PDB file of C-alpha atoms in Angstrom:
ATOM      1  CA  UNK K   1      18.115   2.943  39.293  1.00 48.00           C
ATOM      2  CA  UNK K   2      18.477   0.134  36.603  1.00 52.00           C
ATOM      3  CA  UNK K   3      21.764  -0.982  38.145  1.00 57.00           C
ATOM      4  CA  UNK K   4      19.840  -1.190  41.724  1.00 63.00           C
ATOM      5  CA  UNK K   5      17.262  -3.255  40.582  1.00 59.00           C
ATOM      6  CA  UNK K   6      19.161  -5.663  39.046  1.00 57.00           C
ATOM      7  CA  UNK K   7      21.333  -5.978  41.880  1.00 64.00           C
ATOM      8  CA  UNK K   8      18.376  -6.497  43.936  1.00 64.00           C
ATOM      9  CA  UNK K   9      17.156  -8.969  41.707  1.00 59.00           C
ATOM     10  CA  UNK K  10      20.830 -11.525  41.705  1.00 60.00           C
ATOM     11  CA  UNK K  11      20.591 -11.154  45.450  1.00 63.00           C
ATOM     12  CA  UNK K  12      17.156 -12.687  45.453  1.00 62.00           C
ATOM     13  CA  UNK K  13      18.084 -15.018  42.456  1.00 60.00           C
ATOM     14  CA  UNK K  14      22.183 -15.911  42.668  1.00 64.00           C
ATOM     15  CA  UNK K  15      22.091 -18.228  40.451  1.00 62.00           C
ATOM     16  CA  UNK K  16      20.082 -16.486  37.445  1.00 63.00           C
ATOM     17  CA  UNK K  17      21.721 -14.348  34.683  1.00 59.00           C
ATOM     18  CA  UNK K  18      20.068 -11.196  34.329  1.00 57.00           C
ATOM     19  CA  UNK K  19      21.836  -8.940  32.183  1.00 63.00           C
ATOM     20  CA  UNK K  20      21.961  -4.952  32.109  1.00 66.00           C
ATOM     21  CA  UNK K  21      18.631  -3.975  30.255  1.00 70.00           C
ATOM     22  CA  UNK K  22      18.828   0.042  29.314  1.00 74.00           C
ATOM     23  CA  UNK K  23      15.931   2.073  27.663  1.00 79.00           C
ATOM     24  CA  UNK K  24      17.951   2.121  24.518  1.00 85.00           C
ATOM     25  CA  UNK K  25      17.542  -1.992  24.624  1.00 81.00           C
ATOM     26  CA  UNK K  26      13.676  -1.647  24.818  1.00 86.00           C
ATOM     27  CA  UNK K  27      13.544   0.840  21.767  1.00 89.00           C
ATOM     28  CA  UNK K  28      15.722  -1.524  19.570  1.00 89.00           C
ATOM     29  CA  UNK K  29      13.415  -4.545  20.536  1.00 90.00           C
ATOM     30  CA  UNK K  30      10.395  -2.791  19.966  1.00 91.00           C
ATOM     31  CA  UNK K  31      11.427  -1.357  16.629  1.00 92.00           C
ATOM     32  CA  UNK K  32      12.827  -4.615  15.738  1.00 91.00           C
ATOM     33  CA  UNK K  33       9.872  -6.459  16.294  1.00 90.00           C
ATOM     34  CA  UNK K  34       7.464  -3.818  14.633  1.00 88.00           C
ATOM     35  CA  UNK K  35       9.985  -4.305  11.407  1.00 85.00           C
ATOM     36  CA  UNK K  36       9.872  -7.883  11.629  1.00 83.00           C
ATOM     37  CA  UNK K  37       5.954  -7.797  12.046  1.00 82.00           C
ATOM     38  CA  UNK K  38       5.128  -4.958   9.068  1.00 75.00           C
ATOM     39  CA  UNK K  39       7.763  -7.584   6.790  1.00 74.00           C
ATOM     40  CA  UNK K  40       5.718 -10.993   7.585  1.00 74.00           C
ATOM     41  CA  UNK K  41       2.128  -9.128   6.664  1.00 71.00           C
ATOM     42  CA  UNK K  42       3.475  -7.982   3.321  1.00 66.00           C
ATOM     43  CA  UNK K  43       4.877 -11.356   2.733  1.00 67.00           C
ATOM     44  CA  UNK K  44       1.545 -12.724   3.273  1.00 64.00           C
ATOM     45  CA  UNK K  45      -0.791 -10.391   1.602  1.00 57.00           C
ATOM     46  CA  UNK K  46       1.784 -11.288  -1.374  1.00 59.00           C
ATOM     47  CA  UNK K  47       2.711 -14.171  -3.428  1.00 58.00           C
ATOM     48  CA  UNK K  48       5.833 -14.397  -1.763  1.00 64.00           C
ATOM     49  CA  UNK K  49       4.134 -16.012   1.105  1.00 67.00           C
ATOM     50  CA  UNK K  50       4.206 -19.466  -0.887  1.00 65.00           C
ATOM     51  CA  UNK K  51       7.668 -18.882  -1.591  1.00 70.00           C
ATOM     52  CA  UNK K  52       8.503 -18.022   1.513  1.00 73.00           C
ATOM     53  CA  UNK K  53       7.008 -21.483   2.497  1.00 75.00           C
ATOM     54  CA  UNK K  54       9.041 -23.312  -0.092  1.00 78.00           C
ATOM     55  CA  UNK K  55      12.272 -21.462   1.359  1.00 78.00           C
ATOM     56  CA  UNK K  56      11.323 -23.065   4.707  1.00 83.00           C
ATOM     57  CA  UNK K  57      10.913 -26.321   3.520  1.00 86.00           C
ATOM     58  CA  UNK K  58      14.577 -26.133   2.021  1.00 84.00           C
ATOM     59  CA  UNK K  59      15.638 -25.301   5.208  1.00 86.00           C
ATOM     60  CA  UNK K  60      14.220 -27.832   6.965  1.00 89.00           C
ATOM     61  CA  UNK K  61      15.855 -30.083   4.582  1.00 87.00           C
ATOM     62  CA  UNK K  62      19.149 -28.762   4.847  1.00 87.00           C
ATOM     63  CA  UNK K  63      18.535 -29.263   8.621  1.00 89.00           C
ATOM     64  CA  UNK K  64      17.769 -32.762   8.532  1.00 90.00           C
ATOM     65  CA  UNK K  65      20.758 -33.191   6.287  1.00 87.00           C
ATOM     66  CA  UNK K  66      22.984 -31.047   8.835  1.00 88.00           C
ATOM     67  CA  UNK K  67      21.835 -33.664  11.918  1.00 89.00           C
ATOM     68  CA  UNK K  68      22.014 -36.749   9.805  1.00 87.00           C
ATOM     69  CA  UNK K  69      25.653 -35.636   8.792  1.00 85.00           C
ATOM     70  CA  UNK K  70      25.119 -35.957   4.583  1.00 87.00           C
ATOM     71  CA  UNK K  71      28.103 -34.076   3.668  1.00 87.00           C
ATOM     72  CA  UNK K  72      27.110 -34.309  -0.154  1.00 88.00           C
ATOM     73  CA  UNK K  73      24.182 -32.423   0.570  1.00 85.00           C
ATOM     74  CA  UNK K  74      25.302 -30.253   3.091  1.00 86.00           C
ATOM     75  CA  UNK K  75      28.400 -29.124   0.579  1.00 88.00           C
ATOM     76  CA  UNK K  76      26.002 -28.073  -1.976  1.00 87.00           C
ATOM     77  CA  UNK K  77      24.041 -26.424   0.404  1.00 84.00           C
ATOM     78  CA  UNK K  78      26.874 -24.408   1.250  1.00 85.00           C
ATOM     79  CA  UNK K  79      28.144 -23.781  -2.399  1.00 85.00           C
ATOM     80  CA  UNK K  80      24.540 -22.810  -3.323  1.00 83.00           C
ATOM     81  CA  UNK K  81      23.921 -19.979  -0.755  1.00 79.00           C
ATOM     82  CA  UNK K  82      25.628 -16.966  -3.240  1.00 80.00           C
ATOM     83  CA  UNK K  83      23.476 -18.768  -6.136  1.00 82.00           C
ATOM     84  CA  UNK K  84      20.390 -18.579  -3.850  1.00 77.00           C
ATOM     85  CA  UNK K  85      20.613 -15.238  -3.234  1.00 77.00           C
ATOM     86  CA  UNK K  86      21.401 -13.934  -6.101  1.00 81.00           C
ATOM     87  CA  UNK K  87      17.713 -16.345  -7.115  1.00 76.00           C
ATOM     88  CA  UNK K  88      15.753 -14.544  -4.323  1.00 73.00           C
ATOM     89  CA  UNK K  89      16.800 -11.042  -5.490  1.00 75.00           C
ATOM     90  CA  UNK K  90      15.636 -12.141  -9.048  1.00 77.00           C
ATOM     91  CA  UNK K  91      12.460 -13.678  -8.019  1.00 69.00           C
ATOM     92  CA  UNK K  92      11.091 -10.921  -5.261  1.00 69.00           C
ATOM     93  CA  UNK K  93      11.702  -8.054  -7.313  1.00 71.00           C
ATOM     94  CA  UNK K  94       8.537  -6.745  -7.803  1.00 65.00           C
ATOM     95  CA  UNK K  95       7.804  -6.912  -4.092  1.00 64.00           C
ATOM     96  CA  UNK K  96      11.212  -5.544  -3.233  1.00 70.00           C
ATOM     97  CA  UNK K  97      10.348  -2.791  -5.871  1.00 69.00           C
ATOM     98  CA  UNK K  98       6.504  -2.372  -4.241  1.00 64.00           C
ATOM     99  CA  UNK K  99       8.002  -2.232  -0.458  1.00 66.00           C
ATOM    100  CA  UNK K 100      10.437   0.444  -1.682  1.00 68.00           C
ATOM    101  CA  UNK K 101       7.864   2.241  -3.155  1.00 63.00           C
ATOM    102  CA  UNK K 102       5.570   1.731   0.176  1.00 61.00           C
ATOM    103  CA  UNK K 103       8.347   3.414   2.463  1.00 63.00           C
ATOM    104  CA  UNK K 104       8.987   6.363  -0.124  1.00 61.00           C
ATOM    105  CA  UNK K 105       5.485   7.701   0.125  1.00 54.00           C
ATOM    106  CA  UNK K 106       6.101   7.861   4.215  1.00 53.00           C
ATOM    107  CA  UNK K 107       7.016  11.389   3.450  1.00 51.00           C
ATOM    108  CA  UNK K 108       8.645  11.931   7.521  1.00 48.00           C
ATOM    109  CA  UNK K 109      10.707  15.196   6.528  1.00 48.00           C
ATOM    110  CA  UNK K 110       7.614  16.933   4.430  1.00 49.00           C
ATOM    111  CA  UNK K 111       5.061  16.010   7.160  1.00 47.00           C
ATOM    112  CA  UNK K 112       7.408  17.673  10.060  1.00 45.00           C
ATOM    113  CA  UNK K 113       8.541  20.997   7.186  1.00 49.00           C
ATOM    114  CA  UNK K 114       6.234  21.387   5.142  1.00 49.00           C
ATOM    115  CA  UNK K 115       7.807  21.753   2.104  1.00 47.00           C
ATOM    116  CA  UNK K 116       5.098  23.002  -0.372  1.00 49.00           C
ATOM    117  CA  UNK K 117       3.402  25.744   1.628  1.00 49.00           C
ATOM    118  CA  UNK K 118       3.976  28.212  -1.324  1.00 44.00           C
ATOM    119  CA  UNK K 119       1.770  26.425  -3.350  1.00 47.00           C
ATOM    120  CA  UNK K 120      -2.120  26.371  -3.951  1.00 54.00           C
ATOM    121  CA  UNK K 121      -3.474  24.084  -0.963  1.00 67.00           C
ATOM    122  CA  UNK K 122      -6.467  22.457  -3.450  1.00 77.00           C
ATOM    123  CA  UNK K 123      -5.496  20.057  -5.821  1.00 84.00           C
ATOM    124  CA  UNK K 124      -8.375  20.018  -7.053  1.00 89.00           C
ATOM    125  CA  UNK K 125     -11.727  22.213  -7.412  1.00 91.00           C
ATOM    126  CA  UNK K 126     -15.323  21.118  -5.791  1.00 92.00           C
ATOM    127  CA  UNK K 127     -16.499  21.078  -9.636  1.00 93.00           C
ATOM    128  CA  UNK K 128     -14.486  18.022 -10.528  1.00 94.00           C
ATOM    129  CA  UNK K 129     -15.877  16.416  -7.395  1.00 94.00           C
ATOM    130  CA  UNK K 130     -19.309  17.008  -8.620  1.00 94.00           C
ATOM    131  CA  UNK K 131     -17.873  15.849 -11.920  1.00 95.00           C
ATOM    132  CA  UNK K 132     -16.484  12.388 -10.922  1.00 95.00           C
ATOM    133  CA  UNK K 133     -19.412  11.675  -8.387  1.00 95.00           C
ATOM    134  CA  UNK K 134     -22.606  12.515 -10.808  1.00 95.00           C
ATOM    135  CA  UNK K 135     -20.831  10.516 -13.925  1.00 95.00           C
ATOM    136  CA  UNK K 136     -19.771   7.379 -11.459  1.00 95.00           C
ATOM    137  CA  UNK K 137     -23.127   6.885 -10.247  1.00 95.00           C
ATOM    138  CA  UNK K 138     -24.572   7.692 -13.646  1.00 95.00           C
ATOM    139  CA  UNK K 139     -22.904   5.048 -15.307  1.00 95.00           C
ATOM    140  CA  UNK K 140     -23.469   2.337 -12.371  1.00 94.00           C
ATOM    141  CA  UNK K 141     -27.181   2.995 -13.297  1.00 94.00           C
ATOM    142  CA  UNK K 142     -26.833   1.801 -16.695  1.00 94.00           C
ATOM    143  CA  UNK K 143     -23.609  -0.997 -15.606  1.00 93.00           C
ATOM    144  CA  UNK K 144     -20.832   0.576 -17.590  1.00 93.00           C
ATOM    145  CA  UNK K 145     -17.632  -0.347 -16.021  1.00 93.00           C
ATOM    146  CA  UNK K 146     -14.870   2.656 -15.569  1.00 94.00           C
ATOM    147  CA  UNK K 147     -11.578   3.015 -13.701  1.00 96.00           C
ATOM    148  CA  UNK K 148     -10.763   6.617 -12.503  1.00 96.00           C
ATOM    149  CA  UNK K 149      -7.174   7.449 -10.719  1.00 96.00           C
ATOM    150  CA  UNK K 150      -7.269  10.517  -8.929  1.00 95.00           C
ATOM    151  CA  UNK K 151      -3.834  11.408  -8.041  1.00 92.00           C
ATOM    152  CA  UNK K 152      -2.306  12.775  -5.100  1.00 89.00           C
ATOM    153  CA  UNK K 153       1.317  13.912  -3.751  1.00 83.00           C
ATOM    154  CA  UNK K 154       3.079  10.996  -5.924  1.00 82.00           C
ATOM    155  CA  UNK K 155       3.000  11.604  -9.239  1.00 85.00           C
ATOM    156  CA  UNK K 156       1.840   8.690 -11.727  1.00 88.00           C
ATOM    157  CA  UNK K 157       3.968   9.827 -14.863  1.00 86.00           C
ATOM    158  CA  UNK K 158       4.957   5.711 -15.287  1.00 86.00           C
ATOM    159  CA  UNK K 159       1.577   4.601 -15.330  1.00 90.00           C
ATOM    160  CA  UNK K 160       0.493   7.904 -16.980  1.00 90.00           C
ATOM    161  CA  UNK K 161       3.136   6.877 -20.199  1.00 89.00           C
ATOM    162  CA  UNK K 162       1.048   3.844 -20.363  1.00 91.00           C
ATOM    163  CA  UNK K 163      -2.035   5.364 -22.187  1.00 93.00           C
ATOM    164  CA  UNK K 164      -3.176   7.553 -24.298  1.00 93.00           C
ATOM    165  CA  UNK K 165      -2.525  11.630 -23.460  1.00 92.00           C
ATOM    166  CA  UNK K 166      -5.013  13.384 -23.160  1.00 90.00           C
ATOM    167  CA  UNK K 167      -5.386  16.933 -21.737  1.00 89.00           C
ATOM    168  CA  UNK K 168      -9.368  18.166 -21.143  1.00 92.00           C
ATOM    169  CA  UNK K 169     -11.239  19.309 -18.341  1.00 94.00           C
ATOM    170  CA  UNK K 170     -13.390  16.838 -15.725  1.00 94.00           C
ATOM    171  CA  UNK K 171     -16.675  16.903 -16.408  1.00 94.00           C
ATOM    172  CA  UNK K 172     -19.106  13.872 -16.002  1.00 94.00           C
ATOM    173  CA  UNK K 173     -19.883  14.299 -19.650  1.00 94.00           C
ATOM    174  CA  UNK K 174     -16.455  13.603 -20.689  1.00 94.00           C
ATOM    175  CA  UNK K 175     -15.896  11.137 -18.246  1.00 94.00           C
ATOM    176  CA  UNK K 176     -19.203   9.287 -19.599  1.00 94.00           C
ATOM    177  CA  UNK K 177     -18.156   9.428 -22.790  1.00 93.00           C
ATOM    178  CA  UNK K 178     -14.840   7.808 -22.480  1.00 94.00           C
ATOM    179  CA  UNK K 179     -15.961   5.011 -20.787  1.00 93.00           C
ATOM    180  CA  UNK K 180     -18.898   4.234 -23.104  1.00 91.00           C
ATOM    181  CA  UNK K 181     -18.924   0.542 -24.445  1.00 87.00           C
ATOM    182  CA  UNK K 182     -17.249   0.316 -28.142  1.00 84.00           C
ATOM    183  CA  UNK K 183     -15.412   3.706 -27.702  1.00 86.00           C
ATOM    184  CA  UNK K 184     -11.450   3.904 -28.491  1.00 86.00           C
ATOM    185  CA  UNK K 185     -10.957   5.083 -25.060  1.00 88.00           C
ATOM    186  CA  UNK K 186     -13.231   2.820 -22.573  1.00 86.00           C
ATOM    187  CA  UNK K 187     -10.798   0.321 -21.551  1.00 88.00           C
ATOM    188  CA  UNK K 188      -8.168   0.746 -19.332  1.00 90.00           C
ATOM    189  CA  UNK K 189      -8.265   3.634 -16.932  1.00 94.00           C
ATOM    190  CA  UNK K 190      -8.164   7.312 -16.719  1.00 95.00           C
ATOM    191  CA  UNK K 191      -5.488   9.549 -15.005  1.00 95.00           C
ATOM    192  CA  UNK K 192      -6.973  12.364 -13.026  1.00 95.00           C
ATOM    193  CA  UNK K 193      -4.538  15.573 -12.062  1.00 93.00           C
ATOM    194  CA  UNK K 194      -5.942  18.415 -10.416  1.00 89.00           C
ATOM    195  CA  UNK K 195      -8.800  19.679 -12.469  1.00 92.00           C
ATOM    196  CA  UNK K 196      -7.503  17.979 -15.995  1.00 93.00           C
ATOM    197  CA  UNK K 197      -8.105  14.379 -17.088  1.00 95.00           C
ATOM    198  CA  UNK K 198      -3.771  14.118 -18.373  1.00 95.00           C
ATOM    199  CA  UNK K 199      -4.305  10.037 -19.905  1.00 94.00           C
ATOM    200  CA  UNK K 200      -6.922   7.441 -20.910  1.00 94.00           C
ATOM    201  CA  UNK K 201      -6.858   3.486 -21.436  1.00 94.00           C
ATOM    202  CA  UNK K 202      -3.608   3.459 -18.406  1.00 94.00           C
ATOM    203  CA  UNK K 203      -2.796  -0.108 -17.475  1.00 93.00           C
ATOM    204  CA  UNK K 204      -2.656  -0.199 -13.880  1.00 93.00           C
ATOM    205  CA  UNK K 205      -0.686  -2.982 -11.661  1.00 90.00           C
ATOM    206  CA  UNK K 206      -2.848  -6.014 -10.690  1.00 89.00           C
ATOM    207  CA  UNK K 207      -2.986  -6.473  -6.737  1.00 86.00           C
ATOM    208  CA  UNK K 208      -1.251 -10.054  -5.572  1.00 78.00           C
ATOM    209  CA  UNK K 209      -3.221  -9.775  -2.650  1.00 77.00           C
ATOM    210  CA  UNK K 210      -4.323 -13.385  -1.746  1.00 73.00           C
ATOM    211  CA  UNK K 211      -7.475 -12.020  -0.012  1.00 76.00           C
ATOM    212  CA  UNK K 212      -9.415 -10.336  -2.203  1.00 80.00           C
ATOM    213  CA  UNK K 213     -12.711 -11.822  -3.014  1.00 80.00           C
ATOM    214  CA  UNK K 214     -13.316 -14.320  -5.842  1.00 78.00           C
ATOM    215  CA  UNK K 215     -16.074 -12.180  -7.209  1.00 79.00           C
ATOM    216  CA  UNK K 216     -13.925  -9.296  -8.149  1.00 84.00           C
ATOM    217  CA  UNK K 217     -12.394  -9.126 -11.745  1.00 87.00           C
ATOM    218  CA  UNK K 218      -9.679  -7.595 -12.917  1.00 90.00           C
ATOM    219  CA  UNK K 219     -11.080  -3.751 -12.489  1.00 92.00           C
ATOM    220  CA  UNK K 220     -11.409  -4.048  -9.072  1.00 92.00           C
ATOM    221  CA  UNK K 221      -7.947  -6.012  -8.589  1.00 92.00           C
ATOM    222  CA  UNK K 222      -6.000  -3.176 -10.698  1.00 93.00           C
ATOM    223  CA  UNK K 223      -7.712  -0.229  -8.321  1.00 93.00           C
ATOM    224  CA  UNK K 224      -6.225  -2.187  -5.542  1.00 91.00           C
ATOM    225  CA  UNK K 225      -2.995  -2.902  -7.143  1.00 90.00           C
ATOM    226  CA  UNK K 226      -2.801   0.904  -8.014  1.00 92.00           C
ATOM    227  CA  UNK K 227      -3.784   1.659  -3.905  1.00 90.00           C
ATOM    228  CA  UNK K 228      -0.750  -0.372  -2.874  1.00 86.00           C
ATOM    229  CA  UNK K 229       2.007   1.307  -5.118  1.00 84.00           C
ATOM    230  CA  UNK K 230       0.810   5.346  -4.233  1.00 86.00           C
ATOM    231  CA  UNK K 231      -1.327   7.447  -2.439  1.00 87.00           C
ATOM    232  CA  UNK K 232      -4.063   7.782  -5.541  1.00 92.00           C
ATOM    233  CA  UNK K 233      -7.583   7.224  -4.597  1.00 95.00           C
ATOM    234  CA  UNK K 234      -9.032   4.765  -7.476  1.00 96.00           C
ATOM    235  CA  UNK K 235     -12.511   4.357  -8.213  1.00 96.00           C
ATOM    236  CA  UNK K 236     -14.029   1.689 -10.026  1.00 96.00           C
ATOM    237  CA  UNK K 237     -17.246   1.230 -11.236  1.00 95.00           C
ATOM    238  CA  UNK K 238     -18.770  -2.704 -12.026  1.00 93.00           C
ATOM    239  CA  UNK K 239     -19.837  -3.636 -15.343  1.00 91.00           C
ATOM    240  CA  UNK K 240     -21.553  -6.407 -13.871  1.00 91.00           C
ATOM    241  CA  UNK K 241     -23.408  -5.586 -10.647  1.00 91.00           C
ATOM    242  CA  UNK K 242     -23.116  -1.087 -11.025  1.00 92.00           C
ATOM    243  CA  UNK K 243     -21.546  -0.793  -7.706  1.00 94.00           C
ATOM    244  CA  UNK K 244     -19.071   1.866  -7.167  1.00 95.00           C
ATOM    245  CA  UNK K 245     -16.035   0.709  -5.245  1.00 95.00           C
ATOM    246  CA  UNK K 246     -12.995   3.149  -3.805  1.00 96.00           C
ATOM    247  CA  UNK K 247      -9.569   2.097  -3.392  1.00 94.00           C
ATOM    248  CA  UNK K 248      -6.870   3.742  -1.417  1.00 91.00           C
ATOM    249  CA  UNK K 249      -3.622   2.635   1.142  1.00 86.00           C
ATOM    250  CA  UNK K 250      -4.421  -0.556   0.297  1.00 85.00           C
ATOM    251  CA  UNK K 251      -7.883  -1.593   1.321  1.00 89.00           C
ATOM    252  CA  UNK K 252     -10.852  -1.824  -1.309  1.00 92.00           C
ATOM    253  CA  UNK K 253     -14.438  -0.540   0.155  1.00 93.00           C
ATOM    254  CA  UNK K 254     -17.504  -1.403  -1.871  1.00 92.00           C
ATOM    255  CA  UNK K 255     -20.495  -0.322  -3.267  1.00 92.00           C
ATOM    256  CA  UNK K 256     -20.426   2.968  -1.747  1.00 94.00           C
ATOM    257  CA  UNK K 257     -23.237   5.875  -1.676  1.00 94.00           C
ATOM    258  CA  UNK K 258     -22.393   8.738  -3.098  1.00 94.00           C
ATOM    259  CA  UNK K 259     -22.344  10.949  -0.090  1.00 95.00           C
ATOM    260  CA  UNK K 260     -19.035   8.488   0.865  1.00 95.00           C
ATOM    261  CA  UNK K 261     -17.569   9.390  -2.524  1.00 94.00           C
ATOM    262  CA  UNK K 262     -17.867  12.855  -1.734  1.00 94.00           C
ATOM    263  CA  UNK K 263     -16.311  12.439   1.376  1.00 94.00           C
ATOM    264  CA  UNK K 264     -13.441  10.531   0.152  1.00 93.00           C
ATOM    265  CA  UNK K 265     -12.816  13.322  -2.706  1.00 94.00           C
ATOM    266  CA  UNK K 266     -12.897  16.061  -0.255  1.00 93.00           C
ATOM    267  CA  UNK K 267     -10.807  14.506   2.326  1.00 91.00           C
ATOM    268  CA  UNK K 268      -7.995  14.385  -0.660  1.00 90.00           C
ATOM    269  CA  UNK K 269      -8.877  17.832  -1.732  1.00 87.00           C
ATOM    270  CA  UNK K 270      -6.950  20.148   0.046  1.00 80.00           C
ATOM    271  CA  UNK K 271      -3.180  20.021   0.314  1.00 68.00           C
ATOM    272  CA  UNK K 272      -2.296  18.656   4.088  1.00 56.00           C
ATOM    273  CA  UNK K 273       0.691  21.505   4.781  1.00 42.00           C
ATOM    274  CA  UNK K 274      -1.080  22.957   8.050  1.00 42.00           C
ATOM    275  CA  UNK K 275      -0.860  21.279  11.372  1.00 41.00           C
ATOM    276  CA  UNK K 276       1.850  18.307  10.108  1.00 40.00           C
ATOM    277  CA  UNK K 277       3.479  17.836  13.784  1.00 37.00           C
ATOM    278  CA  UNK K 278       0.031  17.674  15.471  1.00 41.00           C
ATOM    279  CA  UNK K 279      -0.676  15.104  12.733  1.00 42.00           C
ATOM    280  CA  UNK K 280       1.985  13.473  12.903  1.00 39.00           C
ATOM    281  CA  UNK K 281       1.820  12.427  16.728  1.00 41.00           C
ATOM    282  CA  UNK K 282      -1.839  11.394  15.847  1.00 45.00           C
ATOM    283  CA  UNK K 283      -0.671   8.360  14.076  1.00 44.00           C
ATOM    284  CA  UNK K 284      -2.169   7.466  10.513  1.00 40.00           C
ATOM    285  CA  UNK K 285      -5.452   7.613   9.316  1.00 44.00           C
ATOM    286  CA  UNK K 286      -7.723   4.632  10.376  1.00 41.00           C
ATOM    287  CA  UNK K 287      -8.711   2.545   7.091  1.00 41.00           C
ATOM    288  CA  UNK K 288     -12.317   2.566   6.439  1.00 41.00           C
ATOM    289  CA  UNK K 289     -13.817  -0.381   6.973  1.00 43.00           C
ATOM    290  CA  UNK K 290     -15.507  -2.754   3.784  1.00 44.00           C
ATOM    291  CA  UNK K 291     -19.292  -1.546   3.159  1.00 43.00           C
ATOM    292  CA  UNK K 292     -21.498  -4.322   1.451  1.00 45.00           C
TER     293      UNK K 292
END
């Protein structure tokens, strides 16, 4: 059939070329393009983007140089392109790193065989949601900033090594008192694994996202940050205005109630290794949208 309508087509239009297009060609474009497409918004929501734009500018350069016929510049150009790589390597690395790090969480074998049925489907109990809720909105009453990871599938032993160990139970007591002002253990954040609270003062990546608002500090940056490397749900509470913010995937939603935090504990809750093909064709989860 694709043979026939192209040879319907040249008989209408002799003197176009219209080469053989095959499903297999349309697949390859649209994958391409969706590759090319994810690539330019990390670059942007990065600071890569500006060198990205100096890059261009080079090339430009080099272009002009190429039409204008300035061998000089055109030889180091050409003895400079090993150098330049090498350069680019150096300088992305941390957003190389973060975009291998993105494409290891898609786990496409787990979510097809699950993997982990054997194992208890909660990771963690509805008493540590009661736990995290009560003591984040208690201390947005009184304005005392906290950072709480809870962790998921990936585990966080790097950012983990990064603080101080701890192994207790989650209970909004204990998660008040660590984050009380001119305590050892209030700054920084706090590693959450199943029911157990494993580390304390954790420093967390900062987020280069160029669009996150002015009026967010550092807290709110790192729970971003930490959103963008795994598949933790962060919570951060302001020092400044109380607010309780969640972070997770990538995308920061403010001052939340806490019927949302709930929500956003619960959905995490339970260990997703029933119904992963039916999932799966569903396409990912829809990011909630910013609440103000």
């Amino acid at each position: 059939m694709n043979s026939r309508f192209f040879e319907a087509m040249r008989g209408y239009f002799p003197d176009w070329y219209l080469p053989d297009i095959y499903w297999t060609d349309i697949v390859e474009i649209v994958i391409v393009a969706f590759l090319i497409y994810q690539i330019m918004v990390w670059i942007k929501n990065t600071k890569a983007w500006m060198l990205l734009k100096g890059i261009l500018v080079l090339a430009v350069f080099i272009l002009v140089a190429a039409i204008l016929k300035m061998n000089t510049i055109l030889w180091i150009a050409r003895n400079s392109v090993s150098i330049l790589a090498t350069a680019a390597i150096v300088v992305f690395q941390p957003e190389l790193r973060r975009a291998l790090e993105k494409l290891g969480e898609k786990r496409f074998l787990t979510a097809i065989v699950p993997l982990d049925k054997g194992k208890e489907s909660e990771r963690f109990s509805s008493r540590t949601i009661d736990a995290i809720v009560e003591a984040c909105f208690a201390m947005g009453k009184v304005k005392t900033g906290a950072l709480i990871v809870v962790e998921q599938a990936i585990r966080l032993t790097e950012y983990e090594s990064t603080g101080i160990y701890m192994d207790c139970i989650v209970s909004s007591q204990v998660l008040i008192n660590i984050f009380e002002h001119n305590t050892p253990l209030h700054d920084g954040a706090i590693i959450v694994r199943e029911n157990r609270i494993v580390s304390a003062t954790c420093y967390l990546p900062l987020s280069d996202n160029m669009e996150i608002s002015k009026e967010l500090g550092t807290r709110h940056r790192a729970a971003l940050g930490m959103s963008e490397v795994s598949d933790a749900l962060i919570i951060a509470v302001s020092e400044e205005t109380g607010y309780v913010s969640v972070a997770q995937g990538g995308q920061l939603v403010r001052n939340v109630t806490p019927e949302y935090l709930k929500e956003s504990l619960i959905k995490i809750q339970t260990k997703n290794t029933e119904k992963k093909i039916a999932k799966l064709w569903k396409g990912r989860r829809k990011h909630e949208k910013e609440t103000d």
